[in-house]
PDB file of C-alpha atoms and ligand atoms in Angstrom:
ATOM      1  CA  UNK Y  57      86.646  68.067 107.889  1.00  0.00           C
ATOM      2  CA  UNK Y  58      89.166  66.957 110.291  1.00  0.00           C
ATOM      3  CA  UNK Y  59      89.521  68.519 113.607  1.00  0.00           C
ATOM      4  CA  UNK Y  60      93.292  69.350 113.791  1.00  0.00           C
ATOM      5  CA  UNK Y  61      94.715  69.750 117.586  1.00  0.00           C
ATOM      6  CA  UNK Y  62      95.925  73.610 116.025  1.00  0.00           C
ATOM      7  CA  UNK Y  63      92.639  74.177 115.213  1.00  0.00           C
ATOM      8  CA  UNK Y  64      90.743  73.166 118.220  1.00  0.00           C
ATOM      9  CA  UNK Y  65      93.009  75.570 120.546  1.00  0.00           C
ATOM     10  CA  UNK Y  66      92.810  78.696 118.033  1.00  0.00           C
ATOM     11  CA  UNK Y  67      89.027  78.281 118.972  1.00  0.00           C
ATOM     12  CA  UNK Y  68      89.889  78.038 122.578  1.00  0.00           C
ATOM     13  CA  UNK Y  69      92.293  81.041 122.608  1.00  0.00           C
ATOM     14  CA  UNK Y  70      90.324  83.152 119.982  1.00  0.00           C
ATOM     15  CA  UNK Y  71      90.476  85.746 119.067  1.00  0.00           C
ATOM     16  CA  UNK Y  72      93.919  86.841 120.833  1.00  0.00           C
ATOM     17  CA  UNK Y  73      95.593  84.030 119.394  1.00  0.00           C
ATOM     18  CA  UNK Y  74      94.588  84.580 115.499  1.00  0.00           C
ATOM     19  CA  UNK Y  75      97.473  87.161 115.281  1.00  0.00           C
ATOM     20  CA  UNK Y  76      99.783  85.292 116.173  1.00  0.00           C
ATOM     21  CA  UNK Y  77      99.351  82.382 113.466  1.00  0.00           C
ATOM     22  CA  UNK Y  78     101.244  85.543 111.242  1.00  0.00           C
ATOM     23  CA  UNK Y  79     104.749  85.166 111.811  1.00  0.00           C
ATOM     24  CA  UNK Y  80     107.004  87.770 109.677  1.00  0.00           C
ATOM     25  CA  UNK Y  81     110.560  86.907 109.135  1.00  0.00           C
ATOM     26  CA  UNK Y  82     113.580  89.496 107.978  1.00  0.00           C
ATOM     27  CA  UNK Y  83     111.633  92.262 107.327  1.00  0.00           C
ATOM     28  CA  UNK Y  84     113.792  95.265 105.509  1.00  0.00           C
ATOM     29  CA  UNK Y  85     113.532  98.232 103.818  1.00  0.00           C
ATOM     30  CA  UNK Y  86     115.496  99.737 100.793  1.00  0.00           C
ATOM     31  CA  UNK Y  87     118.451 102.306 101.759  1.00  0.00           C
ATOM     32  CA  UNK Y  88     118.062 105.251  99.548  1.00  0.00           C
ATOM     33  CA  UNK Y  89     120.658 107.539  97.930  1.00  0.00           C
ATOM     34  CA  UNK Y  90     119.956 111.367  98.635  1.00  0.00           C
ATOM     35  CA  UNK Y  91     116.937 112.574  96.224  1.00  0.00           C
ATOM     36  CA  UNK Y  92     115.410 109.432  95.671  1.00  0.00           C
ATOM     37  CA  UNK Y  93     112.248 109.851  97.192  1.00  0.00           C
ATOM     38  CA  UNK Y  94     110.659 106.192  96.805  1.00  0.00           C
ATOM     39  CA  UNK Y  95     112.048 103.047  98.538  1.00  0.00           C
ATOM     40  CA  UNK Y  96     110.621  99.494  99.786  1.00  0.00           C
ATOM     41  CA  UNK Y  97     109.951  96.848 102.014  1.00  0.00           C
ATOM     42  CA  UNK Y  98     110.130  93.256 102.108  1.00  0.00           C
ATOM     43  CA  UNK Y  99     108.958  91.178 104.569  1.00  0.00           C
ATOM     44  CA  UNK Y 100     108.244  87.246 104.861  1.00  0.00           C
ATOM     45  CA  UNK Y 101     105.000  86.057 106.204  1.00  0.00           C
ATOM     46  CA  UNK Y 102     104.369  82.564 107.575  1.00  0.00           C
ATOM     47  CA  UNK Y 103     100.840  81.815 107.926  1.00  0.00           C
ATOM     48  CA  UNK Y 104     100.586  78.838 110.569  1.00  0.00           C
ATOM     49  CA  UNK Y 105      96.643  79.393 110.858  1.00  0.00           C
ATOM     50  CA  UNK Y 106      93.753  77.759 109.213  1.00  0.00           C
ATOM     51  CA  UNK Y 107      92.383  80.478 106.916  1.00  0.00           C
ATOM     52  CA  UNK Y 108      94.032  82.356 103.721  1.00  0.00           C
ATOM     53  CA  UNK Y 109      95.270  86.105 104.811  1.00  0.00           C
ATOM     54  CA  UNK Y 110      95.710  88.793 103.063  1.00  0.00           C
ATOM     55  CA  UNK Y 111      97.390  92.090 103.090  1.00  0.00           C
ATOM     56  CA  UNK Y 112      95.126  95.116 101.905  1.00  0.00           C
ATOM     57  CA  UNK Y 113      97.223  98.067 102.783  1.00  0.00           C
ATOM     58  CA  UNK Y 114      99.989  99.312 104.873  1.00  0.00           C
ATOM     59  CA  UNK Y 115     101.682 102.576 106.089  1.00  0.00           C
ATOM     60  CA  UNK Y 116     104.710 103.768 107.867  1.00  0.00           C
ATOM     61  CA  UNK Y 117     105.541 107.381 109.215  1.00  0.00           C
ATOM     62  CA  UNK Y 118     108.426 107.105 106.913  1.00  0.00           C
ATOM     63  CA  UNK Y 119     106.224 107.879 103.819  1.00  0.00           C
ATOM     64  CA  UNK Y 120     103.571 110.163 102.622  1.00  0.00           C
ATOM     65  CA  UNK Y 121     102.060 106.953 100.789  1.00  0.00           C
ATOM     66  CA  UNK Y 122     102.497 103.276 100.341  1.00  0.00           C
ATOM     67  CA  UNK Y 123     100.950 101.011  98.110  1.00  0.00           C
ATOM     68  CA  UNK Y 124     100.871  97.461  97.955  1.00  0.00           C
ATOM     69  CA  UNK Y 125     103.377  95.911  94.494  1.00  0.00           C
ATOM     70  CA  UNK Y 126     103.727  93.060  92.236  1.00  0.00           C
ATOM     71  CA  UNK Y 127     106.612  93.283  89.365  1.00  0.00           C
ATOM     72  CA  UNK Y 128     105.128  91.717  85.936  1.00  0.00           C
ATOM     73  CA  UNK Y 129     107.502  90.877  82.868  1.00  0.00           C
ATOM     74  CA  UNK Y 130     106.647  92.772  79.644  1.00  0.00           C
ATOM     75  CA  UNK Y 131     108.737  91.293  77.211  1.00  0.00           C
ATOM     76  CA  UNK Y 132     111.835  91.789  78.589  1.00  0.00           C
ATOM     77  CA  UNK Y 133     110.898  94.459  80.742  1.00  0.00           C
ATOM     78  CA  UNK Y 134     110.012  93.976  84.590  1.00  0.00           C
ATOM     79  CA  UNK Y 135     106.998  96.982  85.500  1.00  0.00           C
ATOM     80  CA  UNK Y 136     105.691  97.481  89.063  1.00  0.00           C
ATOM     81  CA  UNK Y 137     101.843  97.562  89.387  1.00  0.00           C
ATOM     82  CA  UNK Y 138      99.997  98.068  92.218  1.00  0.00           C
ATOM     83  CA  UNK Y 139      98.024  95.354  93.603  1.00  0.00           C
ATOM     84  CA  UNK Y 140      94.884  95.068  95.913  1.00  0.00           C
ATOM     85  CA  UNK Y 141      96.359  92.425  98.203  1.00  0.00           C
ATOM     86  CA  UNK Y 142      98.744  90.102  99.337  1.00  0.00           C
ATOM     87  CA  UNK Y 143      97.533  86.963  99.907  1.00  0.00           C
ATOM     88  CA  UNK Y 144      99.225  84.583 102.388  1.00  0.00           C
ATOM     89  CA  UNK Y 145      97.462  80.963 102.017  1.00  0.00           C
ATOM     90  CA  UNK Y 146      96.655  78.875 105.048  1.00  0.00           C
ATOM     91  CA  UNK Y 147      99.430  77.037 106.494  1.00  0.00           C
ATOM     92  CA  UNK Y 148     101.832  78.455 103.655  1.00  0.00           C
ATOM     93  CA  UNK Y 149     103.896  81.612 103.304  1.00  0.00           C
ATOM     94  CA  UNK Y 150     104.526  84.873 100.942  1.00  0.00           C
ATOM     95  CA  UNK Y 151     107.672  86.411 100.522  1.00  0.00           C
ATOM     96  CA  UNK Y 152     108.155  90.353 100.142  1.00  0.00           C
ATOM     97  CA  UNK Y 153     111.251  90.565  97.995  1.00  0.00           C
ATOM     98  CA  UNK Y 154     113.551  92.693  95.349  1.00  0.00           C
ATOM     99  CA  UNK Y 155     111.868  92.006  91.493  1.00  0.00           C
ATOM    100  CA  UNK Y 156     108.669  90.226  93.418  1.00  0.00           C
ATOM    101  CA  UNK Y 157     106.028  91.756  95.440  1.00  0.00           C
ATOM    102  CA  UNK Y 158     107.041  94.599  97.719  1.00  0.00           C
ATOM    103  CA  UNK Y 159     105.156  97.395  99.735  1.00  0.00           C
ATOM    104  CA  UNK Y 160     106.190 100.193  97.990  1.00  0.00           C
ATOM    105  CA  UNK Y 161     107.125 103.992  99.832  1.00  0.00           C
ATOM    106  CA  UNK Y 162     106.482 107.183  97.833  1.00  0.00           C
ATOM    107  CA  UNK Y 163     106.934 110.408  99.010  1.00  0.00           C
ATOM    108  CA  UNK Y 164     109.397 109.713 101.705  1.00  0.00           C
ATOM    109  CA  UNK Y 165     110.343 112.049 104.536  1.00  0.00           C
ATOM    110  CA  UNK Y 166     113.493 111.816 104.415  1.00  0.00           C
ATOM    111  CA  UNK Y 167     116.368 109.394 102.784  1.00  0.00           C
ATOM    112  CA  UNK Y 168     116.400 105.997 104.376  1.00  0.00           C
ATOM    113  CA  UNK Y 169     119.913 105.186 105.718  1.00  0.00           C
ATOM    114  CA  UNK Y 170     121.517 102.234 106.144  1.00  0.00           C
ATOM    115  CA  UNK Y 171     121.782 101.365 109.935  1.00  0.00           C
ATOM    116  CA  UNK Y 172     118.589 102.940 110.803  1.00  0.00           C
ATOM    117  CA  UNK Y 173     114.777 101.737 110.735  1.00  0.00           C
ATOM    118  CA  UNK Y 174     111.507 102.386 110.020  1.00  0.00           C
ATOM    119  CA  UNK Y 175     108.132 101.271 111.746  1.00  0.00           C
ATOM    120  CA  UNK Y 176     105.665  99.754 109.256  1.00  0.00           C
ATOM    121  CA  UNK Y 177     101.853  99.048 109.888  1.00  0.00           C
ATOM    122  CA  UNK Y 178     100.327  96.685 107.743  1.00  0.00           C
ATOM    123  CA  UNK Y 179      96.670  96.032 107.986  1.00  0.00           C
ATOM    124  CA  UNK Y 180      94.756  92.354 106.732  1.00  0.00           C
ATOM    125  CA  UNK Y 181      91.148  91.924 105.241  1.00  0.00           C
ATOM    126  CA  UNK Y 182      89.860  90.497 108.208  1.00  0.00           C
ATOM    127  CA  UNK Y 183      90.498  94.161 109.855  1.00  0.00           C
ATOM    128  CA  UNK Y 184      93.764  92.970 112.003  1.00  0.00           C
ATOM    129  CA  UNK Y 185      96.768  94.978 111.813  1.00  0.00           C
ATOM    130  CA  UNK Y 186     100.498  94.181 112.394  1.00  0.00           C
ATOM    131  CA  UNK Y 187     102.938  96.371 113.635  1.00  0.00           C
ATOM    132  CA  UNK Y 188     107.063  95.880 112.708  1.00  0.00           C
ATOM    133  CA  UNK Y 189     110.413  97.454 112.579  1.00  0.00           C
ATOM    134  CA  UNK Y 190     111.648  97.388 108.876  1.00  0.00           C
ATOM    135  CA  UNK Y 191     115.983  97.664 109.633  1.00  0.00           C
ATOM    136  CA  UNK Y 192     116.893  99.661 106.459  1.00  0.00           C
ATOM    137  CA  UNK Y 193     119.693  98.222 104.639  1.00  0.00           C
ATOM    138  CA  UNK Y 194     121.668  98.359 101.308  1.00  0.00           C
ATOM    139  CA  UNK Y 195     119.721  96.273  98.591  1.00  0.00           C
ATOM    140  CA  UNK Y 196     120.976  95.405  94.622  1.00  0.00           C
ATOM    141  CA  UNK Y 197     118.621  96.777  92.696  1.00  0.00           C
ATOM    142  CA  UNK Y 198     117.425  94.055  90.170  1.00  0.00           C
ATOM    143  CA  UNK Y 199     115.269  96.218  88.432  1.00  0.00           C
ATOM    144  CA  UNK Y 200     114.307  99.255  87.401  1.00  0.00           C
ATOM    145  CA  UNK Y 201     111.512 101.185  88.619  1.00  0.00           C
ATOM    146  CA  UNK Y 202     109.059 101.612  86.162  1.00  0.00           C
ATOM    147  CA  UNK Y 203     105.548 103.368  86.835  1.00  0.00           C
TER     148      UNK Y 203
HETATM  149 CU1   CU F 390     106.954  99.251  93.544  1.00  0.00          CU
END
């Protein structure tokens, strides 16, 4: 195994600087129309560390629950299924987005509008949690919401 210079000063700064190695890029959420009470969030994740991630849950105040979604073709239909993780491979990256994975928002608590924005917590299985601001905007649906 080599000993890569990003490697040797995560040990050094551990473990204050194994957060950081998660960098999340354009994170949104879904603008609802009145009485739709589920929306989403996408999110890209950049993981500049040395070990595989991976999303196990999240949660926002914006929703009474949130579970983690992949979209699967069935014939010509694309489902939603829930999902125990997301996985964000060392020195790689996973995109949240429309007709891929998504963290999904039931039971809002009220419509999301564009303009405004949500907080979103999302926790890893190493026990680490991120914290960011979702902006809501407008997104074309590409699918339909199957469950
Ligand atoms: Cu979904």
């Amino acid at each position: 195994m080599k000993l890569k210079p990003l490697l040797l000063a995560s040990l050094l700064l551990s473990p204050l600087a194994n957060a950081e190695h998660l960098m999340l890029h354009n994170p949104y959420a879904r603008a609802t129309p009145p009485n739709v009470a589920t929306s989403a969030v996408f999110v890209e994740i950049m993981n500049h560390g040395e070990k595989d991630r991976a999303i196990v849950s999240a949660s926002t105040p914006a929703a009474g629950k949130v579970e983690l979604h992949d979209v699967v073709h069935e014939g010509e239909v694309m489902k939603m299924r829930q999902i125990d993780q997301i996985k964000i491979p060392a020195q790689s990256h996973t995109s949240l987005k429309p007709g891929s994975l998504h963290i999904m928002l039931f039971d809002l608590t009220k419509p999301l509008v564009e303009g405004e924005s949500i907080e979103v917590n999302i926790t890893f299985a190493n026990g680490e949690s991120q914290q960011f601001e979702a902006p809501i905007k407008k997104v074309m649906s590409g699918m339909k919401h199957h469950h």
